[in-house]
PDB file of C-alpha atoms and ligand atoms in Angstrom:
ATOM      1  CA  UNK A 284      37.213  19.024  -9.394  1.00 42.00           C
ATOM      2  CA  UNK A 285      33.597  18.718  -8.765  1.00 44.00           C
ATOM      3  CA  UNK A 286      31.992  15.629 -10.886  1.00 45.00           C
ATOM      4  CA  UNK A 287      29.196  18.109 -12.479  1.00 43.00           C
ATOM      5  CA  UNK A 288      32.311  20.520 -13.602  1.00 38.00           C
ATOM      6  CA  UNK A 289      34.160  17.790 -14.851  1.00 40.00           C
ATOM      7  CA  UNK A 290      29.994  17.039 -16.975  1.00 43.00           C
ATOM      8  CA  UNK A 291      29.654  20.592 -17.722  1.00 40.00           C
ATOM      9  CA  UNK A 292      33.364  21.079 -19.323  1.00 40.00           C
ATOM     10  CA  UNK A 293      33.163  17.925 -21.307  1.00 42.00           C
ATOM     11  CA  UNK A 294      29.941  18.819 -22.655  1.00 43.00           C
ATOM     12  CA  UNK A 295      30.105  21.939 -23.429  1.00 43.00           C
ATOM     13  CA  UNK A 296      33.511  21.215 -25.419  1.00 48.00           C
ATOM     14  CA  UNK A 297      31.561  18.294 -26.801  1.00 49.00           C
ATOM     15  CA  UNK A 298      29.195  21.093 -28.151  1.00 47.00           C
ATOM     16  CA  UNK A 299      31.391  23.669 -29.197  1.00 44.00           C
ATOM     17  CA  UNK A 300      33.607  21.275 -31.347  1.00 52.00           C
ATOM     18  CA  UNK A 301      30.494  18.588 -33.417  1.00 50.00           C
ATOM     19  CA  UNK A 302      27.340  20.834 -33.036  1.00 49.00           C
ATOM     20  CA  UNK A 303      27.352  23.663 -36.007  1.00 49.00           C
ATOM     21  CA  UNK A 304      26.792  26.878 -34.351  1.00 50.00           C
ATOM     22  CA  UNK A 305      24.500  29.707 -35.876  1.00 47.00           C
ATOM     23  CA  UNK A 306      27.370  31.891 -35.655  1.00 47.00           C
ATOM     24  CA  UNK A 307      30.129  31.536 -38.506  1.00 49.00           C
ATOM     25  CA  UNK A 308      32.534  34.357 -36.872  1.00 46.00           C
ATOM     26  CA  UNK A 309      33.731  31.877 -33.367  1.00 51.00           C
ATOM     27  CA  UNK A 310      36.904  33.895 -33.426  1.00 58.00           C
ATOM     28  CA  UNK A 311      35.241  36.867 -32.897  1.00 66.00           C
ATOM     29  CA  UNK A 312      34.330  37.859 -29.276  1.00 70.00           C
ATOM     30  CA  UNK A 313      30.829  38.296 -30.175  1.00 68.00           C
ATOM     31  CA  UNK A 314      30.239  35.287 -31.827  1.00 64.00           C
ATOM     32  CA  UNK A 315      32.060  33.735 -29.154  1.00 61.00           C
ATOM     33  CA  UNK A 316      29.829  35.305 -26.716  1.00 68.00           C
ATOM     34  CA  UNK A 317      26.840  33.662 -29.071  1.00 67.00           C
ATOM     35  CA  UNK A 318      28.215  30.336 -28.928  1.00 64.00           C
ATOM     36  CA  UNK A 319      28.796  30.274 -25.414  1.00 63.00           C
ATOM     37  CA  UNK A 320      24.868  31.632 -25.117  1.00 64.00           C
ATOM     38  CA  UNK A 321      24.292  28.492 -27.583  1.00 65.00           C
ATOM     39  CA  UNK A 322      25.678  26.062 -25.484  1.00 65.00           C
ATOM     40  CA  UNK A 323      24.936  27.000 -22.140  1.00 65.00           C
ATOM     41  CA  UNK A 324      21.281  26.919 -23.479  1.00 66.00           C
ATOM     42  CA  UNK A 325      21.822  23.290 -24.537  1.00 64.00           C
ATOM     43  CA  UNK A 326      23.679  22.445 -21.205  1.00 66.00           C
ATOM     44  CA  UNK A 327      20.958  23.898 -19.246  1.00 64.00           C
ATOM     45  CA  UNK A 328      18.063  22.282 -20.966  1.00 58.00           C
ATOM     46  CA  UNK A 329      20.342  19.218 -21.067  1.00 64.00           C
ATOM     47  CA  UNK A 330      20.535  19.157 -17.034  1.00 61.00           C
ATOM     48  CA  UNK A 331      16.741  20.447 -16.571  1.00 59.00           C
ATOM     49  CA  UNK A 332      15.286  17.788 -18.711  1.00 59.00           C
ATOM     50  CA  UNK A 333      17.438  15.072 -16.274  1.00 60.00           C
ATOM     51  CA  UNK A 334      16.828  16.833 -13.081  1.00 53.00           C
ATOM     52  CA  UNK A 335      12.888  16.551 -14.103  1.00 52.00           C
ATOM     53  CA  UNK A 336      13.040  12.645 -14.754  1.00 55.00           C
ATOM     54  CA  UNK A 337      14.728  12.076 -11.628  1.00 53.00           C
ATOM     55  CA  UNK A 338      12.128  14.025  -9.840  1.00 50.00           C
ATOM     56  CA  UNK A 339       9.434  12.442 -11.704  1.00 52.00           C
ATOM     57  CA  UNK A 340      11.144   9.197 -10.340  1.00 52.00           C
ATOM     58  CA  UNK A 341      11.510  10.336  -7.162  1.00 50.00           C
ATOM     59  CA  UNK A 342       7.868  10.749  -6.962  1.00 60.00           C
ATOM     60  CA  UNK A 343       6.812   6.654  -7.592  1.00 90.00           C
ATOM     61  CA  UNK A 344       4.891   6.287  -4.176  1.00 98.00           C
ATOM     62  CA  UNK A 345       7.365   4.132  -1.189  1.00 98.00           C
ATOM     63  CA  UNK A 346       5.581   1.999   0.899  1.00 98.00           C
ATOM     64  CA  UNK A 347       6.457   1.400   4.167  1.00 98.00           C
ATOM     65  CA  UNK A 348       5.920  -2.232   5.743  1.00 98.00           C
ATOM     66  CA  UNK A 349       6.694  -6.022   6.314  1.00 97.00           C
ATOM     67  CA  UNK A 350       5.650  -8.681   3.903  1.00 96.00           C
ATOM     68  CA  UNK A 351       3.810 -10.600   6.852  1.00 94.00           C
ATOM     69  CA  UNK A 352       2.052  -7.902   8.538  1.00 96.00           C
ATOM     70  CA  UNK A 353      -1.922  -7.783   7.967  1.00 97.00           C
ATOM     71  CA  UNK A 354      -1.762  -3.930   7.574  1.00 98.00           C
ATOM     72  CA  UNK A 355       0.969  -3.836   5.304  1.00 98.00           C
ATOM     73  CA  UNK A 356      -0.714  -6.333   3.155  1.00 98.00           C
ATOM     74  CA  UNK A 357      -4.241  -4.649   3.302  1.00 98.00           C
ATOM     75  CA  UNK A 358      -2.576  -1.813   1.600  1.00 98.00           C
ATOM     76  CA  UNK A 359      -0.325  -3.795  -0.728  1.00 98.00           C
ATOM     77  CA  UNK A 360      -3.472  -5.671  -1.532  1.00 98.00           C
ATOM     78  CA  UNK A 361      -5.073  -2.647  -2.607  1.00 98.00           C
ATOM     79  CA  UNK A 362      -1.731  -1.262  -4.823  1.00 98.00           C
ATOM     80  CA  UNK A 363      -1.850  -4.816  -6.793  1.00 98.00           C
ATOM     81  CA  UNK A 364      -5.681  -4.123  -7.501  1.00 98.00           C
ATOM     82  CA  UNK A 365      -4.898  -0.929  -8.995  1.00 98.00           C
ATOM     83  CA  UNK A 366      -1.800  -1.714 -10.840  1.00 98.00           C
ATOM     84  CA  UNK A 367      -0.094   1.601  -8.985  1.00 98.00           C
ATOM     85  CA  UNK A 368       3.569   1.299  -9.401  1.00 97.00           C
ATOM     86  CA  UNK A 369       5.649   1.521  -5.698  1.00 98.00           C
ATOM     87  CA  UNK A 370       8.605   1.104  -4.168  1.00 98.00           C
ATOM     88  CA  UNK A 371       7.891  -1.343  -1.313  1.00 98.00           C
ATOM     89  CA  UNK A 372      10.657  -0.615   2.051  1.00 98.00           C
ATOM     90  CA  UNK A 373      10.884  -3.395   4.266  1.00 97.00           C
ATOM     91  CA  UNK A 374      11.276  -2.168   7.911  1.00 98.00           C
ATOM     92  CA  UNK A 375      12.935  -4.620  10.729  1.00 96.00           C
ATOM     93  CA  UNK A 376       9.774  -4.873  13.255  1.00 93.00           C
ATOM     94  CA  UNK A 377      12.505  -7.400  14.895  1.00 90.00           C
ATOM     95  CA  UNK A 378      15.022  -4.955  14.691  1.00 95.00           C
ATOM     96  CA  UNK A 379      12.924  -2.110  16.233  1.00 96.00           C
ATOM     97  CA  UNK A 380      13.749  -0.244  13.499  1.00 97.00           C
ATOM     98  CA  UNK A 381       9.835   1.188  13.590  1.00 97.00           C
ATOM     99  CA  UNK A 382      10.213   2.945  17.077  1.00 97.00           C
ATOM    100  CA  UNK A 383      13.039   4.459  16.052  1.00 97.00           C
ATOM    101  CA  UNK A 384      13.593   8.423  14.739  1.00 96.00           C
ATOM    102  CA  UNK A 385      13.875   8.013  11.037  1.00 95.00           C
ATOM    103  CA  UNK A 386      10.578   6.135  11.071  1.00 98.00           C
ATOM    104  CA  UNK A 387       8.900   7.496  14.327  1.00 98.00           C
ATOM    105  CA  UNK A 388       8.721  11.075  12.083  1.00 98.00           C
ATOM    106  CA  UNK A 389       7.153   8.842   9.076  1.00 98.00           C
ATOM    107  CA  UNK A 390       4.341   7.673  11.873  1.00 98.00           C
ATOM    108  CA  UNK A 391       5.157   9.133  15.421  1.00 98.00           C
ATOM    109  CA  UNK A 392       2.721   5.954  16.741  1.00 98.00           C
ATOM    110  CA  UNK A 393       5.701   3.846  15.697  1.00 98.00           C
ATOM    111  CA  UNK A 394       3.550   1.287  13.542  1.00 98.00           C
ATOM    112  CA  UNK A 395       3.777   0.073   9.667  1.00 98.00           C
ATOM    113  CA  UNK A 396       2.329   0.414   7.240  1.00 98.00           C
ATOM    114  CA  UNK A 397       3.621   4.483   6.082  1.00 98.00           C
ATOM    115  CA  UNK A 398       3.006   5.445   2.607  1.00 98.00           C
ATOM    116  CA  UNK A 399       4.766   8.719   0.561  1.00 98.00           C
ATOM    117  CA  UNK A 400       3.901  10.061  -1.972  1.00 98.00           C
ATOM    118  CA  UNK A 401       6.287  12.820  -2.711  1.00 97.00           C
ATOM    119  CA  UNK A 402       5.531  15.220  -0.065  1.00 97.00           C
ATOM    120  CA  UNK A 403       2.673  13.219   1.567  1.00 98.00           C
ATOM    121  CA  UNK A 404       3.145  10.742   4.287  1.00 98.00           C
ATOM    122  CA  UNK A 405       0.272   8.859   5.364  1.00 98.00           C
ATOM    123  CA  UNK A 406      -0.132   6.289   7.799  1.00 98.00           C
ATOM    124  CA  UNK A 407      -3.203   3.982   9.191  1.00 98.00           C
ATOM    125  CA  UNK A 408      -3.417   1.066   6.891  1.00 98.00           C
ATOM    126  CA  UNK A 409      -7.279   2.137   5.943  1.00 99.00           C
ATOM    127  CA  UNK A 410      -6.747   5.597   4.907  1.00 98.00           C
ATOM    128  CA  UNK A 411      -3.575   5.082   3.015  1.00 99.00           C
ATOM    129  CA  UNK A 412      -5.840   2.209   0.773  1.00 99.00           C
ATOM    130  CA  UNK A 413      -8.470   4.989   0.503  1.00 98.00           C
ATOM    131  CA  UNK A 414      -6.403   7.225  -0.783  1.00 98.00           C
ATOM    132  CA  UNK A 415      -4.520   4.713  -3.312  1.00 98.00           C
ATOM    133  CA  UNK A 416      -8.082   3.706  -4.070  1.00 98.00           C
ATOM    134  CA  UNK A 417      -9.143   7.420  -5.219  1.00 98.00           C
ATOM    135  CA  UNK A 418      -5.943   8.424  -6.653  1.00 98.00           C
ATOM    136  CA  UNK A 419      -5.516   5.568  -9.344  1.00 98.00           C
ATOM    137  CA  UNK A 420      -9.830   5.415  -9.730  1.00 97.00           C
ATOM    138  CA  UNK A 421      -9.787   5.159 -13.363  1.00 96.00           C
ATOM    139  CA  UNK A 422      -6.713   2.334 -13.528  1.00 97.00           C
ATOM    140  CA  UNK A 423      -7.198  -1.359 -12.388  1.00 98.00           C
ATOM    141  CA  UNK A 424      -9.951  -2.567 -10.268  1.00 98.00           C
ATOM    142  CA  UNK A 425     -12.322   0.105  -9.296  1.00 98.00           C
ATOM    143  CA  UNK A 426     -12.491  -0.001  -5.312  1.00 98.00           C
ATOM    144  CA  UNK A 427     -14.881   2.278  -4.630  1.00 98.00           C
ATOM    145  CA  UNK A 428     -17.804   2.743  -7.243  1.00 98.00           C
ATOM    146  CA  UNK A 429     -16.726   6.382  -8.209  1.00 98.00           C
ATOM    147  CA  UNK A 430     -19.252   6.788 -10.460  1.00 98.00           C
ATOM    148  CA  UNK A 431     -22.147   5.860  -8.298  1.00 98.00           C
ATOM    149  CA  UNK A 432     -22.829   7.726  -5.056  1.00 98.00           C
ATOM    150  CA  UNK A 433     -25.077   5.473  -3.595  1.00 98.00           C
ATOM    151  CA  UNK A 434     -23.026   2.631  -4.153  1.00 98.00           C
ATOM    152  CA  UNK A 435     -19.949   4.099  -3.381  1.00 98.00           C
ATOM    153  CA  UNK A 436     -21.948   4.909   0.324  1.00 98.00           C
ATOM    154  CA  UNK A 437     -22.419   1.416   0.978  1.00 98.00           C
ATOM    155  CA  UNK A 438     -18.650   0.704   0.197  1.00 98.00           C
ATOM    156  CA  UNK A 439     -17.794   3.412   2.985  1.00 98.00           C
ATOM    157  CA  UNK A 440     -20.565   1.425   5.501  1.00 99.00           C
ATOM    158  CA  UNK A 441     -19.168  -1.985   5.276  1.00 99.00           C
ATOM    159  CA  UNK A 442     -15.586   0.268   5.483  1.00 98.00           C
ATOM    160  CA  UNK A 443     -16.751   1.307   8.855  1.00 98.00           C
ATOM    161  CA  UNK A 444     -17.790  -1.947   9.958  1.00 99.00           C
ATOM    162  CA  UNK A 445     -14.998  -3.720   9.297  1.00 99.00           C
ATOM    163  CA  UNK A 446     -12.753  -1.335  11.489  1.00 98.00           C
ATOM    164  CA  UNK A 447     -15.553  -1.111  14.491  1.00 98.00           C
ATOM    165  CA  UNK A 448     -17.119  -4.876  14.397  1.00 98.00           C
ATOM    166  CA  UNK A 449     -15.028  -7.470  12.379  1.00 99.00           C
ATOM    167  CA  UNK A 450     -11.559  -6.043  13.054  1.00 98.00           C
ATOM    168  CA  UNK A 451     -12.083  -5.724  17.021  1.00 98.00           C
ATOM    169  CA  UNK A 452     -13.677  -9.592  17.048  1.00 98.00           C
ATOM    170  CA  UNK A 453     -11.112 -11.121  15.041  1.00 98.00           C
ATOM    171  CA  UNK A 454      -7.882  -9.140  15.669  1.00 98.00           C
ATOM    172  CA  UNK A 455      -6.674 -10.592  18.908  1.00 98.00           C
ATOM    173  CA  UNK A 456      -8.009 -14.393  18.273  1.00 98.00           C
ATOM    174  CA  UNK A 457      -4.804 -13.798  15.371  1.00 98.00           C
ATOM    175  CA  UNK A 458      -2.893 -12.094  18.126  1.00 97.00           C
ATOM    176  CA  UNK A 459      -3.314 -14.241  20.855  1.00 97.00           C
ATOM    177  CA  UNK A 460      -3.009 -17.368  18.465  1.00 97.00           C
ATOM    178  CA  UNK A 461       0.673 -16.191  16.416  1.00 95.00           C
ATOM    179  CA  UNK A 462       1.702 -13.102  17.937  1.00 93.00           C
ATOM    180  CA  UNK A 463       1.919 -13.713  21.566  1.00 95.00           C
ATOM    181  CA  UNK A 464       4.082 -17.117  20.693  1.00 93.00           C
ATOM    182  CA  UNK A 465       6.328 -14.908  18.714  1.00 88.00           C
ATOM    183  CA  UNK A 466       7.056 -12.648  21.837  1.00 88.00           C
ATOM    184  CA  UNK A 467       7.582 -15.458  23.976  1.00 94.00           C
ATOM    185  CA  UNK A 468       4.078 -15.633  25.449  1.00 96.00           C
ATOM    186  CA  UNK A 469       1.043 -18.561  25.680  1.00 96.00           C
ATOM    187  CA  UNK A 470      -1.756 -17.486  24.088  1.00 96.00           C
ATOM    188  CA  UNK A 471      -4.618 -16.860  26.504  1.00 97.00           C
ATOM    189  CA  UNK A 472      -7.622 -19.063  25.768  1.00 97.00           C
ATOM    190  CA  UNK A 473     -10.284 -16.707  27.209  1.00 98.00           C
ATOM    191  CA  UNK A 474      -9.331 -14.087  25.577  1.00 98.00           C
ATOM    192  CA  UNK A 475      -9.712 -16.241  22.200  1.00 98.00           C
ATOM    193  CA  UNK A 476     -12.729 -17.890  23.376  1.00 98.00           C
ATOM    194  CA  UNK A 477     -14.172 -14.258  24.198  1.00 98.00           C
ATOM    195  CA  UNK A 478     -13.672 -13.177  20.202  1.00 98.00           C
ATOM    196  CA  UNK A 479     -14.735 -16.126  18.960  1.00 98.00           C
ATOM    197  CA  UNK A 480     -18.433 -15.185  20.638  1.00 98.00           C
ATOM    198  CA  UNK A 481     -17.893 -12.033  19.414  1.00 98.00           C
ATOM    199  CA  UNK A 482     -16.759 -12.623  15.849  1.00 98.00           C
ATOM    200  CA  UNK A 483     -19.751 -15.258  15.618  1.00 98.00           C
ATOM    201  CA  UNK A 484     -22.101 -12.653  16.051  1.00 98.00           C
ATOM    202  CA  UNK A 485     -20.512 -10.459  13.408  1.00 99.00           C
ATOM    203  CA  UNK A 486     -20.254 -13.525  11.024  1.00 99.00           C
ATOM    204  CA  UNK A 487     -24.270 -14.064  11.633  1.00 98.00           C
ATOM    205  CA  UNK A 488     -24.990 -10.798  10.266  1.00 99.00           C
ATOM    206  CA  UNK A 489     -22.516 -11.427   7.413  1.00 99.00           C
ATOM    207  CA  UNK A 490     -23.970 -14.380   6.418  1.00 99.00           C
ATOM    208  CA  UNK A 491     -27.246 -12.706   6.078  1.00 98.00           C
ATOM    209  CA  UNK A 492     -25.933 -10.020   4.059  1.00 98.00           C
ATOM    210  CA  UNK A 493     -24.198 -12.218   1.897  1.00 98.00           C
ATOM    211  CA  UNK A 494     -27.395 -14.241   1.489  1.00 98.00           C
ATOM    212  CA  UNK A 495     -28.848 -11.113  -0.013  1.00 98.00           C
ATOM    213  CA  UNK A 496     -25.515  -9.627  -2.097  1.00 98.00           C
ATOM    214  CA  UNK A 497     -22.699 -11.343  -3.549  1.00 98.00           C
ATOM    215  CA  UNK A 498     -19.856  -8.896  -1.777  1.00 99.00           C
ATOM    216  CA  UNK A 499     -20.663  -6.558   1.717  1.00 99.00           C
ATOM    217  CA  UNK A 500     -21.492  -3.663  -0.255  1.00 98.00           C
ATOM    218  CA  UNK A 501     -23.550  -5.153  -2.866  1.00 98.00           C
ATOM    219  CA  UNK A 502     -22.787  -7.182  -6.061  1.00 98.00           C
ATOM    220  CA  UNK A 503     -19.133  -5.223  -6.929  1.00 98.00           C
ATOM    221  CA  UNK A 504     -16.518  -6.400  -5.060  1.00 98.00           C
ATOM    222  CA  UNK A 505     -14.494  -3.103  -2.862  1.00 98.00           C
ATOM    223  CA  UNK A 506     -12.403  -1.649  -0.577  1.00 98.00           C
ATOM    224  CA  UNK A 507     -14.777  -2.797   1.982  1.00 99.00           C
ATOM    225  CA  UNK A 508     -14.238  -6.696   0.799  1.00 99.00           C
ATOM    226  CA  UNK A 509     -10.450  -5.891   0.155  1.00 99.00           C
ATOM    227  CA  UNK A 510     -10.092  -4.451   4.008  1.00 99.00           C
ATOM    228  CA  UNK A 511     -11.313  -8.298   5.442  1.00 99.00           C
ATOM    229  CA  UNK A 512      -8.560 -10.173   3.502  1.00 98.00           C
ATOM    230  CA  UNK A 513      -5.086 -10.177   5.588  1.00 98.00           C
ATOM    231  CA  UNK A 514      -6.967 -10.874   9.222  1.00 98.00           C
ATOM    232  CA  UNK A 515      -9.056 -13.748   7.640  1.00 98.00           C
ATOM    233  CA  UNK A 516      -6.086 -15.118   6.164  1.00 98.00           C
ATOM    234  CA  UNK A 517      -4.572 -15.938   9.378  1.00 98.00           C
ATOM    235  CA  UNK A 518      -7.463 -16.937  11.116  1.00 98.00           C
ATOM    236  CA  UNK A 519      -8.237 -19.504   8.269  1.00 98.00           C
ATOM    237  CA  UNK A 520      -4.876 -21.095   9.284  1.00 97.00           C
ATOM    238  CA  UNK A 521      -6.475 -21.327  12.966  1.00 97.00           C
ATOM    239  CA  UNK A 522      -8.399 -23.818  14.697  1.00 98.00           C
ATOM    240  CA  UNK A 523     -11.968 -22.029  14.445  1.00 98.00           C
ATOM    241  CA  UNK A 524     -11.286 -21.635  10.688  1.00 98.00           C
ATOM    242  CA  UNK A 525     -14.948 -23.413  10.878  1.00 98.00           C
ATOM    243  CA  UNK A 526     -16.762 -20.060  12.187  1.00 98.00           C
ATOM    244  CA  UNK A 527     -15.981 -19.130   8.152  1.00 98.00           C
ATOM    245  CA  UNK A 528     -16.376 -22.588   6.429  1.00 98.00           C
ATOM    246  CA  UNK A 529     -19.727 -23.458   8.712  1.00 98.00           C
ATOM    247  CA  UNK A 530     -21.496 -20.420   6.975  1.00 98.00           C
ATOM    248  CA  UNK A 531     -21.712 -21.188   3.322  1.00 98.00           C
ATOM    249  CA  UNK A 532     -22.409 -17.821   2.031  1.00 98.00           C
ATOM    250  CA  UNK A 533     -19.610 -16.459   4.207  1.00 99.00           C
ATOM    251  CA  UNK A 534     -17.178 -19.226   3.019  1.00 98.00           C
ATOM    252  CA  UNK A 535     -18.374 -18.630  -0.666  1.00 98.00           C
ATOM    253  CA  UNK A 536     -17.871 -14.845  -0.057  1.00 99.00           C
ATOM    254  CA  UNK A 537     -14.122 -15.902   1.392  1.00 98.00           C
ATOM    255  CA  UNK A 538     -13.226 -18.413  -1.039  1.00 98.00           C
ATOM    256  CA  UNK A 539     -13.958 -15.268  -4.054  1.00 98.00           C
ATOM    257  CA  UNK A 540     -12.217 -12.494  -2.251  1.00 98.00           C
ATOM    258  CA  UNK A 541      -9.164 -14.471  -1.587  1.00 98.00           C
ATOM    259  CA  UNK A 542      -8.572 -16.157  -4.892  1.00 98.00           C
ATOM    260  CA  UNK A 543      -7.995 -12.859  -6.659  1.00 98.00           C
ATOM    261  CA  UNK A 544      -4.978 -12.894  -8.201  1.00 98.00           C
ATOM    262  CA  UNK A 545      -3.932  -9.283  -6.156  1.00 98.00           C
ATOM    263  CA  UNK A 546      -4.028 -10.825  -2.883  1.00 98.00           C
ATOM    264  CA  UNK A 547      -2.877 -14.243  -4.140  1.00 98.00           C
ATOM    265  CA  UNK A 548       0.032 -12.152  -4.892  1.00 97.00           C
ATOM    266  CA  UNK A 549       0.690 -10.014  -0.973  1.00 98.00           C
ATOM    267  CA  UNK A 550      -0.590 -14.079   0.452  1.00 97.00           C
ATOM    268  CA  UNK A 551       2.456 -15.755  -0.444  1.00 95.00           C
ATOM    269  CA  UNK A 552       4.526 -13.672   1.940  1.00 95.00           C
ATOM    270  CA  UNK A 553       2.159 -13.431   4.503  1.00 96.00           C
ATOM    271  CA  UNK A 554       3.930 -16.010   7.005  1.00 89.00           C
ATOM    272  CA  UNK A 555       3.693 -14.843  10.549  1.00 79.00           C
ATOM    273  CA  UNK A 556       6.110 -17.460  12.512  1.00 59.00           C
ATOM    274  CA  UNK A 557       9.349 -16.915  10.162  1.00 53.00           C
ATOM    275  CA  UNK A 558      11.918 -13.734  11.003  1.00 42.00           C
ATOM    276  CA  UNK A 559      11.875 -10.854   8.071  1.00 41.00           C
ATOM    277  CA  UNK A 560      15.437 -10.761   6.284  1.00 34.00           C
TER     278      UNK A 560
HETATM  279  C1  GS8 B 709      -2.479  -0.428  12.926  1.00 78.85           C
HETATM  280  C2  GS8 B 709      -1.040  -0.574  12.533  1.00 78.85           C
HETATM  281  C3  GS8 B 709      -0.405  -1.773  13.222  1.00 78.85           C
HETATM  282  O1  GS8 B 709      -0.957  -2.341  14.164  1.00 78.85           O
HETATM  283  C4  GS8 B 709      -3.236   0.452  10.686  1.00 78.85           C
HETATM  284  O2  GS8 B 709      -2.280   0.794   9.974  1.00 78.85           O
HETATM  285  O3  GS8 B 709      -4.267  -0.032  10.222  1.00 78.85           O
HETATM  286  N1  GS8 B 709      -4.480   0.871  12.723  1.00 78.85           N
HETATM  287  C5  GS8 B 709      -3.151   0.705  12.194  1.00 78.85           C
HETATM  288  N2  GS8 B 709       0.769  -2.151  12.724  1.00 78.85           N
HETATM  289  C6  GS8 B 709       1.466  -3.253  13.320  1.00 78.85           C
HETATM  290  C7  GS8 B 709       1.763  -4.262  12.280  1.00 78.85           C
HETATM  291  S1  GS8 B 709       0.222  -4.888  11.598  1.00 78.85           S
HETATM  292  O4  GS8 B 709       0.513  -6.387  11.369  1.00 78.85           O
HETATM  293  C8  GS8 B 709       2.748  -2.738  13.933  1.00 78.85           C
HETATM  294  O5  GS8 B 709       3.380  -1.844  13.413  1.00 78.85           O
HETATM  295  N3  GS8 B 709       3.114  -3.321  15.049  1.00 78.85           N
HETATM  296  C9  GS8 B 709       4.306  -2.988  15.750  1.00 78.85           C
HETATM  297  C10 GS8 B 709       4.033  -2.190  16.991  1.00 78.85           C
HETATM  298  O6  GS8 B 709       2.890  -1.782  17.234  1.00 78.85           O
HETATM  299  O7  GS8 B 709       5.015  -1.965  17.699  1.00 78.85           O
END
């Protein structure tokens, strides 16, 4: 016999023999007809009430990713500041386990981070924070200065330069240097020393800003401060770590942003170099 037969049977007898019925004439077929309205009213709101927890549990948001990956812990980073609860899914890069079906209909692109909630998938490491960020505003850390238009327009500016300046300058200095090892390569010097002019540039224009503010956007630390903190990491643990520490209001700005205790938390498993289990 079906298992939710075998439930239904044993409750409903369970209910027909302890729970007084309304009905004192059982033996009749009308009050058995009552009763048997009775309890399949209990049984059903029994099984409706369970079947909406499970959903409701169903619907804690699952997060995609590996532990060491910088996109995966730009958007973990972001779930710790707003105290969201998630299920975090580890996915095999090693394995290939992200260019294959299950995952390539998550993100046809074939890269982590993904992010579901319930019937939304989202991918691209930025939007999915944006979207955590606006969902949970009023819980934990407030990312994007809701309540203030103006400010919440310089968040979305520094945003924007973080994907179109810092990213593209720093990105493959931490590619060439622990990436291309890990796929058997040599990293390619001109490529890094390229960047590093490049990143440089950027940093001179940070450290100007950050003469003026205490964060990119202005004196509230945000999503556009949050979105630095898993490339930086690496590169600090590179040889040009200086191009940070020889501008003081850039390392200043560094040394805040990644002493919060949200990142401190994604940092410890940030270890490019060692295999995923
Ligand atoms: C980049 C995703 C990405 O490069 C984002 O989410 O921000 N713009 C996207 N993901 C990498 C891991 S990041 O450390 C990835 O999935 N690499 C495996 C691959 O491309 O095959």
């Amino acid at each position: 016999m079906e298992d939710w037969v075998i439930s239904f049977t044993l409750t409903a007898d369970y209910y027909i023999n302890t729970v007084p019925l309304p009905f004192t004439f059982t033996n009749t077929s009308a009050g058995f007809l009552a009763s048997f309205i009775t309890v399949f009213a209990i049984v059903f709101f029994t099984v409706s009430l369970s079947l909406k927890l499970s959903n409701l549990i169903e619907m804690a948001l699952k997060l995609y990713g590996a532990a060491m990956s910088t996109c995966t812990s730009r958007v973990l980073t972001c779930l710790h500041e707003k105290e969201a609860d998630f299920e975090f899914i580890s996915v095999n890069l090693f394995a290939g386990e992200h260019k294959e079906s299950p995952f390539l209909a998550k993100n046809p692109f074939g890269q982590i981070p993904v992010l579901e909630d319930g019937d939304l998938t989202l991918f691209e490491s930025r939007a999915i924070s944006a979207y955590v960020a606006e969902k949970f505003k009023e819980s934990g850390y407030d990312l994007i200065r809701y309540q203030n238009v103006k400010e919440g327009a310089q968040v979305k500016v520094w945003m924007e330069v973080e994907s179109q300046q810092y990213h593209p300058a720093i990105s493959p200095i931490v590619f060439q240097f622990f990436v291309a090892p890990l796929q058997g390569k040599s990293p390619e010097q001109a490529i890094i020393d390229e960047h590093l002019e490049k990143l440089g540039k950027v940093l001179d224009i940070y450290e100007d800003k950050l003469s003026r503010t205490k964060y990119l956007a202005g004196d509230f630390y945000s999503l556009a401060d949050l979105f630095h903190l898993s490339y930086t990491y690496y590169f600090m643990k590179t040889p040009w770590a200086n191009q940070i520490n020889d501008r003081p209001h850039v390392k200043a700005w560094w040394e805040d942003i990644s002493s919060r205790p949200a990142f401190l938390k994604v940092a410890s498993a940030m270890n490019f170099g060692e295999k995923q289990n």
